[in-house]
mmCIF file of C-alpha atoms in Angstrom:
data_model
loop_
_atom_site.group_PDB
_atom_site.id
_atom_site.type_symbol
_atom_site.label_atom_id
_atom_site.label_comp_id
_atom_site.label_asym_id
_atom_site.label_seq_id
_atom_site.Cartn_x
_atom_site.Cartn_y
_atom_site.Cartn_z
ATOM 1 C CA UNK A 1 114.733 84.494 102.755
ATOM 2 C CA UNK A 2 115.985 87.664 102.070
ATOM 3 C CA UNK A 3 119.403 87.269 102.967
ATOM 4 C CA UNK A 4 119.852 83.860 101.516
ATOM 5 C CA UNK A 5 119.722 85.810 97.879
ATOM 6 C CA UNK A 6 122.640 88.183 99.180
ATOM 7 C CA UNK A 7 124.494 85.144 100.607
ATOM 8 C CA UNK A 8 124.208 83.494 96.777
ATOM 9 C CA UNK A 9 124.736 86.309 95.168
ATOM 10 C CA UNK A 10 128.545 86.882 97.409
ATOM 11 C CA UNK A 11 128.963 83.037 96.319
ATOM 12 C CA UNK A 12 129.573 83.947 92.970
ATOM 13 C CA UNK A 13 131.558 86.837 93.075
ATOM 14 C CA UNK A 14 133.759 85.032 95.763
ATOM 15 C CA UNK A 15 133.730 82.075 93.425
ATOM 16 C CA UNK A 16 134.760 84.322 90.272
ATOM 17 C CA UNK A 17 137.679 85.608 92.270
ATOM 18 C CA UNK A 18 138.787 82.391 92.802
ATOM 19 C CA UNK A 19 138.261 80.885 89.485
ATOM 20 C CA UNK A 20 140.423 83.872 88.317
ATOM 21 C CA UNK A 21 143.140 83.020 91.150
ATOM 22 C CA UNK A 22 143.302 79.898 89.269
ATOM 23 C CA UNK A 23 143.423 77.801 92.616
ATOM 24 C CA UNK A 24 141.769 74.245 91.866
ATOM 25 C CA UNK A 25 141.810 73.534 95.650
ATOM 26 C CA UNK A 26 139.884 76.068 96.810
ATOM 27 C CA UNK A 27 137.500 76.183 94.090
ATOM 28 C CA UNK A 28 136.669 72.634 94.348
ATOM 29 C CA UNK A 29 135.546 73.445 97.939
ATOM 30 C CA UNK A 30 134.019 76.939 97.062
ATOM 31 C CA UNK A 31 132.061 75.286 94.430
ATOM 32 C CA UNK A 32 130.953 72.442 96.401
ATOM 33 C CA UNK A 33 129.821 74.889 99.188
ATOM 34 C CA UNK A 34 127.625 77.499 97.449
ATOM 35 C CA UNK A 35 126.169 75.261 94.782
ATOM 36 C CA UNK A 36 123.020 74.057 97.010
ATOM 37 C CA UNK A 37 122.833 78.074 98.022
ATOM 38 C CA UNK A 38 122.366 78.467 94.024
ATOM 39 C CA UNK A 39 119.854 76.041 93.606
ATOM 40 C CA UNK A 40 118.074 77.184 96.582
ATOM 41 C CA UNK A 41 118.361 81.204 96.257
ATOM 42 C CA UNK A 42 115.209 81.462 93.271
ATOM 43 C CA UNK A 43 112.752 79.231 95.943
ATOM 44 C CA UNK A 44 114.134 81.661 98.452
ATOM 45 C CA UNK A 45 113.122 84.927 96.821
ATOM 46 C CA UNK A 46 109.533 83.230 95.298
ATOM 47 C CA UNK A 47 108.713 82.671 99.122
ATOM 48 C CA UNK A 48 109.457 86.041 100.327
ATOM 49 C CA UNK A 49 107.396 87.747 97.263
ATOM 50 C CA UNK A 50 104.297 85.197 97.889
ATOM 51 C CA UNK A 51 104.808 85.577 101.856
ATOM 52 C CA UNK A 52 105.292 89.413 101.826
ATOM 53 C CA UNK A 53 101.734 90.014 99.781
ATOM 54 C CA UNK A 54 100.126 87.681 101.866
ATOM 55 C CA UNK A 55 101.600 88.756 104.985
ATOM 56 C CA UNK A 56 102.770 85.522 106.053
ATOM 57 C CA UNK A 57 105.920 84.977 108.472
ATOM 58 C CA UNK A 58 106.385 81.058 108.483
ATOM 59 C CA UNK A 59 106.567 78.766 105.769
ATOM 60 C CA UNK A 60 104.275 76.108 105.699
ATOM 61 C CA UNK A 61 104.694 72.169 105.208
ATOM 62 C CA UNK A 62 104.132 72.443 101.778
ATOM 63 C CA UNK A 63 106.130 74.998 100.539
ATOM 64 C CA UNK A 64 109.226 73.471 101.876
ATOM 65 C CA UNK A 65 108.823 71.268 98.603
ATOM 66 C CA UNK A 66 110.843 74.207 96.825
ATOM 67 C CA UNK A 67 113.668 73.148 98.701
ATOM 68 C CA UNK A 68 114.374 70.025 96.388
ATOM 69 C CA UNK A 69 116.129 71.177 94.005
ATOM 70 C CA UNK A 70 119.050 72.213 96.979
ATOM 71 C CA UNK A 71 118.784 69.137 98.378
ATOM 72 C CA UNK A 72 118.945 67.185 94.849
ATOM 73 C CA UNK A 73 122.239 70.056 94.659
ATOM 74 C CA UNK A 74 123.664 68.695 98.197
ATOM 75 C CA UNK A 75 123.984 65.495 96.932
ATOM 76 C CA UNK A 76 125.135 65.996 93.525
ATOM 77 C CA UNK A 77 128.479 68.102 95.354
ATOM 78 C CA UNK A 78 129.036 64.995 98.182
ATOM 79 C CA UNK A 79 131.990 63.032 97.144
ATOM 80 C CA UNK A 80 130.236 59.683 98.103
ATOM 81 C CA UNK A 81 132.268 57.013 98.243
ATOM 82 C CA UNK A 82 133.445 55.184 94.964
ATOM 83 C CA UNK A 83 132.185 58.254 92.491
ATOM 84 C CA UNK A 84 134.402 59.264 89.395
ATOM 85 C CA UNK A 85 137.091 61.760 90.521
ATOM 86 C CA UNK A 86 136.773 64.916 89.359
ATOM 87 C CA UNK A 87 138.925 66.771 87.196
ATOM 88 C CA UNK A 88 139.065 70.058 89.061
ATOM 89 C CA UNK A 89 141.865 71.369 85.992
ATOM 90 C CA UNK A 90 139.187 71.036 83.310
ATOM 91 C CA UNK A 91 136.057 72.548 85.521
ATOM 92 C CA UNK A 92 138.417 75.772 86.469
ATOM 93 C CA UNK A 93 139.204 76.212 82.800
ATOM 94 C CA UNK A 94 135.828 75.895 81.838
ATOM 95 C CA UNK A 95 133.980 78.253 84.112
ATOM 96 C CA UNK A 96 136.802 80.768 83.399
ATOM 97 C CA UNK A 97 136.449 80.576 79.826
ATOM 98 C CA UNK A 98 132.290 80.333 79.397
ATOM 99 C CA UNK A 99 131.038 80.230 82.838
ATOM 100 C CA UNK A 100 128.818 77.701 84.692
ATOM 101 C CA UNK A 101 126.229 77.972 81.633
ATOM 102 C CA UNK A 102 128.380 76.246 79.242
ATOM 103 C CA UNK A 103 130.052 73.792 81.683
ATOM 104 C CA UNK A 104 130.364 70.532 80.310
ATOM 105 C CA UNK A 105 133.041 69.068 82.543
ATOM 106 C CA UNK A 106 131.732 66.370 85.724
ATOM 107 C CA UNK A 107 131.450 68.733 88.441
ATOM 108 C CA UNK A 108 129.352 66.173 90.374
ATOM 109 C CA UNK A 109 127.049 63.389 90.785
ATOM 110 C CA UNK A 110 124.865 64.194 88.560
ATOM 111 C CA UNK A 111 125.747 64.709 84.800
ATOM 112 C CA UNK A 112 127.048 68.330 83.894
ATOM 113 C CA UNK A 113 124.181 69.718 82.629
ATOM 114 C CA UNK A 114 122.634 69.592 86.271
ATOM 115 C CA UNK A 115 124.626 72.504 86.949
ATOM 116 C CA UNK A 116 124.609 74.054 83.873
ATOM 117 C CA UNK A 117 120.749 73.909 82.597
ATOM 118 C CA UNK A 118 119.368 73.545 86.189
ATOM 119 C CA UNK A 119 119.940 76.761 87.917
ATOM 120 C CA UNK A 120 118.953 79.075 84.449
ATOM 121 C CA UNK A 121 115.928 76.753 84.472
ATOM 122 C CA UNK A 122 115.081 77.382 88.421
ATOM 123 C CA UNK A 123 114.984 80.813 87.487
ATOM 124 C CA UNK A 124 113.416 81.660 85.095
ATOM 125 C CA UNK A 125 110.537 79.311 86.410
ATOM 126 C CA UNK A 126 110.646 81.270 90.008
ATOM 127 C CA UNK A 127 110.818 84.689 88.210
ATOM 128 C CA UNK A 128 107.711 83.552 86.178
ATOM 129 C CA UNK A 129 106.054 82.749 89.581
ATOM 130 C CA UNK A 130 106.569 85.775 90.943
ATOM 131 C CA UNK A 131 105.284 87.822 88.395
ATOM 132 C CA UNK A 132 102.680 85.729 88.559
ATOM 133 C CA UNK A 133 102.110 86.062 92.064
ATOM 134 C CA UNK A 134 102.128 89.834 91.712
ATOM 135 C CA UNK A 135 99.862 89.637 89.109
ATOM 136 C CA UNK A 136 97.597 87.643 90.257
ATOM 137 C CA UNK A 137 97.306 88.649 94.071
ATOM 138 C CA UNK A 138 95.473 92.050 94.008
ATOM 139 C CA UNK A 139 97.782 93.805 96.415
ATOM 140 C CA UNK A 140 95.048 96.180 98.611
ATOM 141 C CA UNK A 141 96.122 98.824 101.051
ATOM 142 C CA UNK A 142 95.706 96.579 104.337
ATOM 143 C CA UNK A 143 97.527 93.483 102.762
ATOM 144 C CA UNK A 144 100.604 95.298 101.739
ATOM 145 C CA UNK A 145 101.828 96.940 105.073
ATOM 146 C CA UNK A 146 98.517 98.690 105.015
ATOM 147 C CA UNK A 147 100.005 101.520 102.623
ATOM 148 C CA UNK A 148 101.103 101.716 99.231
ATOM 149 C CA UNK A 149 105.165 101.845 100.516
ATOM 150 C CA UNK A 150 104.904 97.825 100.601
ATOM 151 C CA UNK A 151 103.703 97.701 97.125
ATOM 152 C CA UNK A 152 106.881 100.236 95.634
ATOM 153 C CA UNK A 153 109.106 97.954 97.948
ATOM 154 C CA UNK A 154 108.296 94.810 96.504
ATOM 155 C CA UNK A 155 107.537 95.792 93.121
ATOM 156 C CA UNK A 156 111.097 97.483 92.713
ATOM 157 C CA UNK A 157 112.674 94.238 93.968
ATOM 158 C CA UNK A 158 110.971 92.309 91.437
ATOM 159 C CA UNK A 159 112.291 94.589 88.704
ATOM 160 C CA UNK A 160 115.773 94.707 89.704
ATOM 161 C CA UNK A 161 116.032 91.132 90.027
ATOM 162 C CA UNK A 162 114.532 90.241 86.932
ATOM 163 C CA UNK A 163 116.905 92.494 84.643
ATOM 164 C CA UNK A 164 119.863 91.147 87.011
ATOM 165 C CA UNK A 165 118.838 87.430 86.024
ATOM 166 C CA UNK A 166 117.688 87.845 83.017
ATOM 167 C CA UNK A 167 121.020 90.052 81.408
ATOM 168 C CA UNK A 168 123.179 86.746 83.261
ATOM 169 C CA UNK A 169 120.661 84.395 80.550
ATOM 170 C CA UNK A 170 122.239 86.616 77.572
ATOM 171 C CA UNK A 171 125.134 84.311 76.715
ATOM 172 C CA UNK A 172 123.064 81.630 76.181
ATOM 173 C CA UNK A 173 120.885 83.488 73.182
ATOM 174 C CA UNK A 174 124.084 84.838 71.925
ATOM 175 C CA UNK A 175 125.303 81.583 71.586
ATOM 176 C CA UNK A 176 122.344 79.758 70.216
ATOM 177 C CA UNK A 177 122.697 83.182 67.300
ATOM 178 C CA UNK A 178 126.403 82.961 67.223
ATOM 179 C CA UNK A 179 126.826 86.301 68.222
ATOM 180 C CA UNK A 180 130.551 86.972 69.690
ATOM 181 C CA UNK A 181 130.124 87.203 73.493
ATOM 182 C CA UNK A 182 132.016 90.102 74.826
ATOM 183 C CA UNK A 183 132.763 90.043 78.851
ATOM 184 C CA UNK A 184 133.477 93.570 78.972
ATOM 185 C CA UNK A 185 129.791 94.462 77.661
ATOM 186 C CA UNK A 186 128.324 92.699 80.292
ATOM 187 C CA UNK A 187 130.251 94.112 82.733
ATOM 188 C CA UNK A 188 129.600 97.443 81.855
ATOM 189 C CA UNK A 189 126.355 96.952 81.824
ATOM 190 C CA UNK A 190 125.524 95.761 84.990
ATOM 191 C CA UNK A 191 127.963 98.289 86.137
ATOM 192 C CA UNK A 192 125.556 101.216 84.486
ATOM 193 C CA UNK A 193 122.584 99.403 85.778
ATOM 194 C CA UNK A 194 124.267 99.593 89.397
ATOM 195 C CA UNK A 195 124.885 103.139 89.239
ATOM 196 C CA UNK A 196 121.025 103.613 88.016
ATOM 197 C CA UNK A 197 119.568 101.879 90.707
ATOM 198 C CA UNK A 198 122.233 103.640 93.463
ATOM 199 C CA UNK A 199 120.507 107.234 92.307
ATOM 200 C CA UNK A 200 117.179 105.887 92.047
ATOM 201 C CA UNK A 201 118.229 104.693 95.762
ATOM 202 C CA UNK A 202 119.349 108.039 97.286
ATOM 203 C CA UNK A 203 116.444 109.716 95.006
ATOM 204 C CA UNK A 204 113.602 107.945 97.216
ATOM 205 C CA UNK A 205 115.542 106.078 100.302
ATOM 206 C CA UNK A 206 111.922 105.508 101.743
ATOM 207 C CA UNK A 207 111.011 102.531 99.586
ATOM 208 C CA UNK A 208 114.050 100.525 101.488
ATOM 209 C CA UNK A 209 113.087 101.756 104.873
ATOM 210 C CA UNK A 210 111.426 98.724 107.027
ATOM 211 C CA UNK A 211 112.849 96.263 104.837
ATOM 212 C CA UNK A 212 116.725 96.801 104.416
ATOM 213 C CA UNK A 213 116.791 100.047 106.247
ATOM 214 C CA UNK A 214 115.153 99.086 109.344
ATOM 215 C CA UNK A 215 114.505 101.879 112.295
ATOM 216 C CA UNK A 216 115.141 100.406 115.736
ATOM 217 C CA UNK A 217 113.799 101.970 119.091
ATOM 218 C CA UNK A 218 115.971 100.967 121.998
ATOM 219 C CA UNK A 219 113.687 102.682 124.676
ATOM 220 C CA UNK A 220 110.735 101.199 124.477
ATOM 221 C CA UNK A 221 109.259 101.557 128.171
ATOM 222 C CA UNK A 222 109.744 105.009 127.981
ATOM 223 C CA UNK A 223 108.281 107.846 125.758
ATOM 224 C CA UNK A 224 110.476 108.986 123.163
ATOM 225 C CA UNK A 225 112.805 111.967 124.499
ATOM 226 C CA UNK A 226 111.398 113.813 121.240
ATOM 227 C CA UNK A 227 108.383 114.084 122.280
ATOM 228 C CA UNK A 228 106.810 117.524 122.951
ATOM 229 C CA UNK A 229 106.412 117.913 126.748
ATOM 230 C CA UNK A 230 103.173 119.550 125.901
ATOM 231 C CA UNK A 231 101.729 117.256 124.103
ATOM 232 C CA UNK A 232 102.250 114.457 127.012
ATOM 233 C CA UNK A 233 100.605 116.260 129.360
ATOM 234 C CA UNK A 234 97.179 116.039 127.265
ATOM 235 C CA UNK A 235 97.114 112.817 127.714
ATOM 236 C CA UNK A 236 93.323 112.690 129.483
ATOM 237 C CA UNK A 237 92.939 110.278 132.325
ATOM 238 C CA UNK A 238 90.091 108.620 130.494
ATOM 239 C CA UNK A 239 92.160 108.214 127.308
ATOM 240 C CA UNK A 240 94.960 106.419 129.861
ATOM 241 C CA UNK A 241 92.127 104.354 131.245
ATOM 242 C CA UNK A 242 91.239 103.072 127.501
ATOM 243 C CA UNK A 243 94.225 102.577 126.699
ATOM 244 C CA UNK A 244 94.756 100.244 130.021
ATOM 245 C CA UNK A 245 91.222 98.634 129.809
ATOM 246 C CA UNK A 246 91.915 97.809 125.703
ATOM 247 C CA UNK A 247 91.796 94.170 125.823
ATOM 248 C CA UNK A 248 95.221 92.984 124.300
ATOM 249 C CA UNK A 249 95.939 90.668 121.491
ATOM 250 C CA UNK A 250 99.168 88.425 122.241
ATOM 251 C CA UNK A 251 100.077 89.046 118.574
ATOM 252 C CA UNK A 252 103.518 88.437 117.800
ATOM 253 C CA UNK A 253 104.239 91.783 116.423
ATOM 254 C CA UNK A 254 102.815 93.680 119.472
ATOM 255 C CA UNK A 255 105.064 91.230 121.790
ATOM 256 C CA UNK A 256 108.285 92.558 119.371
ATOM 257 C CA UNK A 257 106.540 96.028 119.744
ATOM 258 C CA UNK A 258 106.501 95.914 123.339
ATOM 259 C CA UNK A 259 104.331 99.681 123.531
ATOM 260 C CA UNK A 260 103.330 100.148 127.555
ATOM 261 C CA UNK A 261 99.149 101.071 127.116
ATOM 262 C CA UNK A 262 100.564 104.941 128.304
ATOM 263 C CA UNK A 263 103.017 105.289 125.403
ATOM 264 C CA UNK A 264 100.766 103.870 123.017
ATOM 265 C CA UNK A 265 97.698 106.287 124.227
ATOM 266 C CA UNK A 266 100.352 109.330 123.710
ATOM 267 C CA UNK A 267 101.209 108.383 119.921
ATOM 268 C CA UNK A 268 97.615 107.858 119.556
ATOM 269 C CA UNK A 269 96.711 111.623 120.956
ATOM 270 C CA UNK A 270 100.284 113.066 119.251
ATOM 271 C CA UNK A 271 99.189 111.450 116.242
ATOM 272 C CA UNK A 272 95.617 112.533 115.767
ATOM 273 C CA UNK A 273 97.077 116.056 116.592
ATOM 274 C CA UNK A 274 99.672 116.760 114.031
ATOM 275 C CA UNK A 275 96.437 115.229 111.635
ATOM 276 C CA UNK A 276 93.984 117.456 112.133
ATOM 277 C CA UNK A 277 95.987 120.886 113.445
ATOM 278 C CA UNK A 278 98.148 120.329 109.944
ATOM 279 C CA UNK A 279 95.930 118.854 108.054
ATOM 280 C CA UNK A 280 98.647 116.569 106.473
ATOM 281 C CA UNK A 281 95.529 114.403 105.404
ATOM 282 C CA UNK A 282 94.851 117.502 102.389
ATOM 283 C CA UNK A 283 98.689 116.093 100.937
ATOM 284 C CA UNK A 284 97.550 113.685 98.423
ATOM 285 C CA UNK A 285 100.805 111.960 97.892
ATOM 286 C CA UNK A 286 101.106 111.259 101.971
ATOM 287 C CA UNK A 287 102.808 108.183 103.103
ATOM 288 C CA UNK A 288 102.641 106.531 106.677
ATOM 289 C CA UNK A 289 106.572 107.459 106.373
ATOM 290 C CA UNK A 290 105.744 111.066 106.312
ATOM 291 C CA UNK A 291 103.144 111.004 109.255
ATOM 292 C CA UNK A 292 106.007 109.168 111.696
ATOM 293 C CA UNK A 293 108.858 111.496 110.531
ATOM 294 C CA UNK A 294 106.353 114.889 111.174
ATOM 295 C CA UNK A 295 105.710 112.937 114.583
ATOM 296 C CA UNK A 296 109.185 111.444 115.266
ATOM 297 C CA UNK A 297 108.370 108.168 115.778
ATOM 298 C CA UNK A 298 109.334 104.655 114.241
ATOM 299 C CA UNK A 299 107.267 103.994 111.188
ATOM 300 C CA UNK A 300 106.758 100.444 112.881
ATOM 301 C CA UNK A 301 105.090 102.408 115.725
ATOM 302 C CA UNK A 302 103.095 104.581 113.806
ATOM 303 C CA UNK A 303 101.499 101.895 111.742
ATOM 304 C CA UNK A 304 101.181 99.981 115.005
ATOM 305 C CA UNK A 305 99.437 102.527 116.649
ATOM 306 C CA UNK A 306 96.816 103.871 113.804
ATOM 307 C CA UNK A 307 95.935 99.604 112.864
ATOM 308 C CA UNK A 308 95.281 98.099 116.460
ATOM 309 C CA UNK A 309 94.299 101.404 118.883
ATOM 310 C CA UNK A 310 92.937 103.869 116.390
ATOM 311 C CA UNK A 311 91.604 100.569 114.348
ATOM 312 C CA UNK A 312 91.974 101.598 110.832
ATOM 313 C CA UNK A 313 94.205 100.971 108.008
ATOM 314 C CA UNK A 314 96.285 103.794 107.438
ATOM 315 C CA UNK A 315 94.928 104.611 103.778
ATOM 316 C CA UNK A 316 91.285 104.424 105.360
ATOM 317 C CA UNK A 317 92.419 106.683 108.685
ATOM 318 C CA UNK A 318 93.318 109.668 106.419
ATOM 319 C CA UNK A 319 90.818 109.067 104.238
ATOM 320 C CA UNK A 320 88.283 109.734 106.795
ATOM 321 C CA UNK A 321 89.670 113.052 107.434
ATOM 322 C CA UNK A 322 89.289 113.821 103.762
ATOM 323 C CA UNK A 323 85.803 112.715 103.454
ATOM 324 C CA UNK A 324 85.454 115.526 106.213
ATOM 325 C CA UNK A 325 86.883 117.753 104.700
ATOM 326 C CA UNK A 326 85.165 117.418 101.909
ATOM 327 C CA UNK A 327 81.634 117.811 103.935
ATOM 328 C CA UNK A 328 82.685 120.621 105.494
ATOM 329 C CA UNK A 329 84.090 122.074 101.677
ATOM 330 C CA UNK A 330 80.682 121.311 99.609
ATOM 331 C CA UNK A 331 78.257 123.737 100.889
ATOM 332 C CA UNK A 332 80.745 126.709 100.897
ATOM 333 C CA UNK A 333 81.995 125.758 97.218
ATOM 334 C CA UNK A 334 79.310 123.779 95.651
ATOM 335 C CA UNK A 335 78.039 126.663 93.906
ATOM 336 C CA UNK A 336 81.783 127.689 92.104
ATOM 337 C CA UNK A 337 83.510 124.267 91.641
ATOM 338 C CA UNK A 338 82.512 120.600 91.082
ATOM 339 C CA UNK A 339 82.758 117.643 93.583
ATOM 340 C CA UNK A 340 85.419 116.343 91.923
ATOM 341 C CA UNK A 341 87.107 119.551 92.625
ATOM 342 C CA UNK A 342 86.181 119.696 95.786
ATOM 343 C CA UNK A 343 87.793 116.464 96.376
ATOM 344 C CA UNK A 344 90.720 117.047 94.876
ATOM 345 C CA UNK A 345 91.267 119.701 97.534
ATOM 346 C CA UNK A 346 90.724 117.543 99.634
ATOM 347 C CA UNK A 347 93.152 115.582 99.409
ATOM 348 C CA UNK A 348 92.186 112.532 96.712
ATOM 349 C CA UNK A 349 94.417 111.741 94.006
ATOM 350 C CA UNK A 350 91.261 110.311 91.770
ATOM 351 C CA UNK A 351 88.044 110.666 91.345
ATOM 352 C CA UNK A 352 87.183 107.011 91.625
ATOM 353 C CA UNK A 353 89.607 106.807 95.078
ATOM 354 C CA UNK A 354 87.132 109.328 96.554
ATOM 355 C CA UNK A 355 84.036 107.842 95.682
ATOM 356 C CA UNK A 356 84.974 104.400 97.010
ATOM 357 C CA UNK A 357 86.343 106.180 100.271
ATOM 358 C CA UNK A 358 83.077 108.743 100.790
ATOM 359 C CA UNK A 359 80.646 105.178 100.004
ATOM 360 C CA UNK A 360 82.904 103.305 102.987
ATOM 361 C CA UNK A 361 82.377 106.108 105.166
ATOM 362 C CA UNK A 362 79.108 106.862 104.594
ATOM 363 C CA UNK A 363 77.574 104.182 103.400
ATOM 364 C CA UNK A 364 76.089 105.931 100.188
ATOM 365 C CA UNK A 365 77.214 108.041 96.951
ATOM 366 C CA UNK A 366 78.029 111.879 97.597
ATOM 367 C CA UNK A 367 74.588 112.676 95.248
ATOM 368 C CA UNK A 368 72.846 110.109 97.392
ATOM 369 C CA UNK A 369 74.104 111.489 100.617
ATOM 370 C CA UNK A 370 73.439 115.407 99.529
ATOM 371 C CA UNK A 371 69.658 114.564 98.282
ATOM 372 C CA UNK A 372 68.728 112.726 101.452
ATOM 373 C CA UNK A 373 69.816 115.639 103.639
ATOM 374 C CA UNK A 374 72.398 114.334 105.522
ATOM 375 C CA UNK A 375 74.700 116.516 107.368
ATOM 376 C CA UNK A 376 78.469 115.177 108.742
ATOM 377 C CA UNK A 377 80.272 113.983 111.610
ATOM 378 C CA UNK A 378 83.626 114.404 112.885
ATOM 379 C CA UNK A 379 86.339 111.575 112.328
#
């Protein structure tokens, strides 16, 4: 779905070029070619936001309704038999001077305005669905790649596509105020906008990593060569035989994963020790990005690992350790600080995240748990 966008998007500069070329041949069949990839590029990016929240891979019956407007597209660009010839002079001239917005020239089937109020329409209607999707689906830790990297991911693709989509709507306000519409402005300011989202790029490279920057491990029947030696060799026989007795889910991400029960029992054990001997857990801006690059492992693996062997959520794993923490904290501070304090050191960012994680864990309020006497376990 994804791609499809990028594929539209390389449509139009490739059809710009052309249209400045001024060669009517080969914009007739450029034009004729992308055209259902326009009309079908907002549908395209609704059904990634909608399936990426909801964790969906396949589209279903239904939602292939969204394609109609492509197909109405693919038939409005066929030169059927006995249908007015086109004059390809005017439509060049036209889209060089004002664009597709204000094309008023046949270019099809359908009247002009099919081209020209149709795809503006599409998108602002799909942009209003996503936002409305977002909006409305309340994006929790283990629906959004069970950590809050999903949420920046999608959430910054949003935004960039909406000020992309909506600053190519300008010229038609401009017009409708009769404000002089200046090329080079627009230019420019995409241009700046470009640049701004390049730095904001190389400032924080981890929100694209999974989803355009995608880690791949070759060697998958094999440990990673990384791997401390030491660290393999603590691998207990009875932690190999859970790992082999683990009944297994045919899912199809573990099938793509392909982790033998041995490798997957040494992330498990690696993992759980560069937790608790560095108490990365006490960070309380850590990311499942920041646990796999400590460990040097695929982030894929890592969240792999901590969701189906460990079998928590990564935002509930940690959390756990914190809650510990934060046992093990109270009686030696209780006295100097507050719990909210104490908590704080312990790795929440809020007051109100550490009071939903300590009632999951333990079933009952800190003041609750203190006043019945309770003493804590280990994660």
């Amino acid at each position: 779905m994804l791609a499809s966008i990028f594929f539209a998007r390389f449509g139009q500069i490739f059809t710009s070029l052309v249209i400045k070329s001024g060669s009517e041949h080969a914009l007739s069949l450029i034009f004729q070619l992308f055209s259902p990839l326009y009309f079908a590029a907002p549908a395209c990016f609704y059904l990634y936001i909608t399936g990426f929240i909801h964790n969906r891979h396949r589209l279903t019956k239904l939602e292939l309704l969204h394609f109609l407007p492509a197909l109405l597209a693919i038939i409005h660009v066929i030169p059927w038999p006995g249908s007015k010839i086109l004059n390809w002079t005017l439509i060049t001239a036209q889209l060089r001077d004002s664009g597709y917005l204000f094309l008023t020239a046949e270019n099809g089937l359908f009247p002009a305005y099919f081209q020209s109020a149709g795809r503006p329409l599409l998108t602002v209607i799909y942009l209003i669905l996503c936002w409305h999707a977002i909006l409305k689906f309340k994006m929790k830790d283990d629906q959004v790649n069970h950590d809050d990297h999903g949420r920046s991911w999608i959430i910054f693709l949003l935004k960039v596509a909406t000020f992309f989509q909506l600053a190519g709507l300008i010229p038609i306000v401009l017009k409708f105020l009769n404000i002089p519409l200046h090329h080079s402005f627009f230019i420019i300011s995409n241009c700046i906008m470009l640049l701004v989202i390049l730095m904001y790029a190389l400032h924080r490279p981890h929100i694209f990593y999974g989803y355009l920057l995608v880690a791949i491990d070759w060697d998958t029947k094999e440990p990673p060569a990384e791997m401390p030696v030491s660290s393999q060799e603590k691998v207990t026989e009875p932690l190999l035989l859970m790992a082999i007795e683990r009944p297994k889910v045919k899912t199809h991400r573990q099938k793509k994963l392909n982790l033998s029960p041995a490798q997957t029992a040494n992330y498990a054990l690696l993992i759980k020790e560069v937790m608790e001997s560095e108490q990365m857990y006490l960070q309380p801006g850590l990311q499942i990005i920041d646990l796999a690059t400590r460990v040097n492992i695929p982030v894929h693996h890592c969240s792999h690992v901590i969701n189906n062997y460990i079998g928590k959520n990564f935002r509930d794993w940690i959390n756990g350790y914190r809650v510990e923490y934060f046992l093990r904290q109270y009686p030696l501070q209780s006295d100097k600080i507050t719990i909210e304090a104490i908590a704080h050191e312990s790795g929440f960012k809020s007051q109100a995240t550490f009071y939903n994680a300590f009632k999951k864990e333990k079933g009952v309020m800190p003041t609750v748990y203190f006043s019945q006497g309770t003493t804590g376990g280990a994660v």
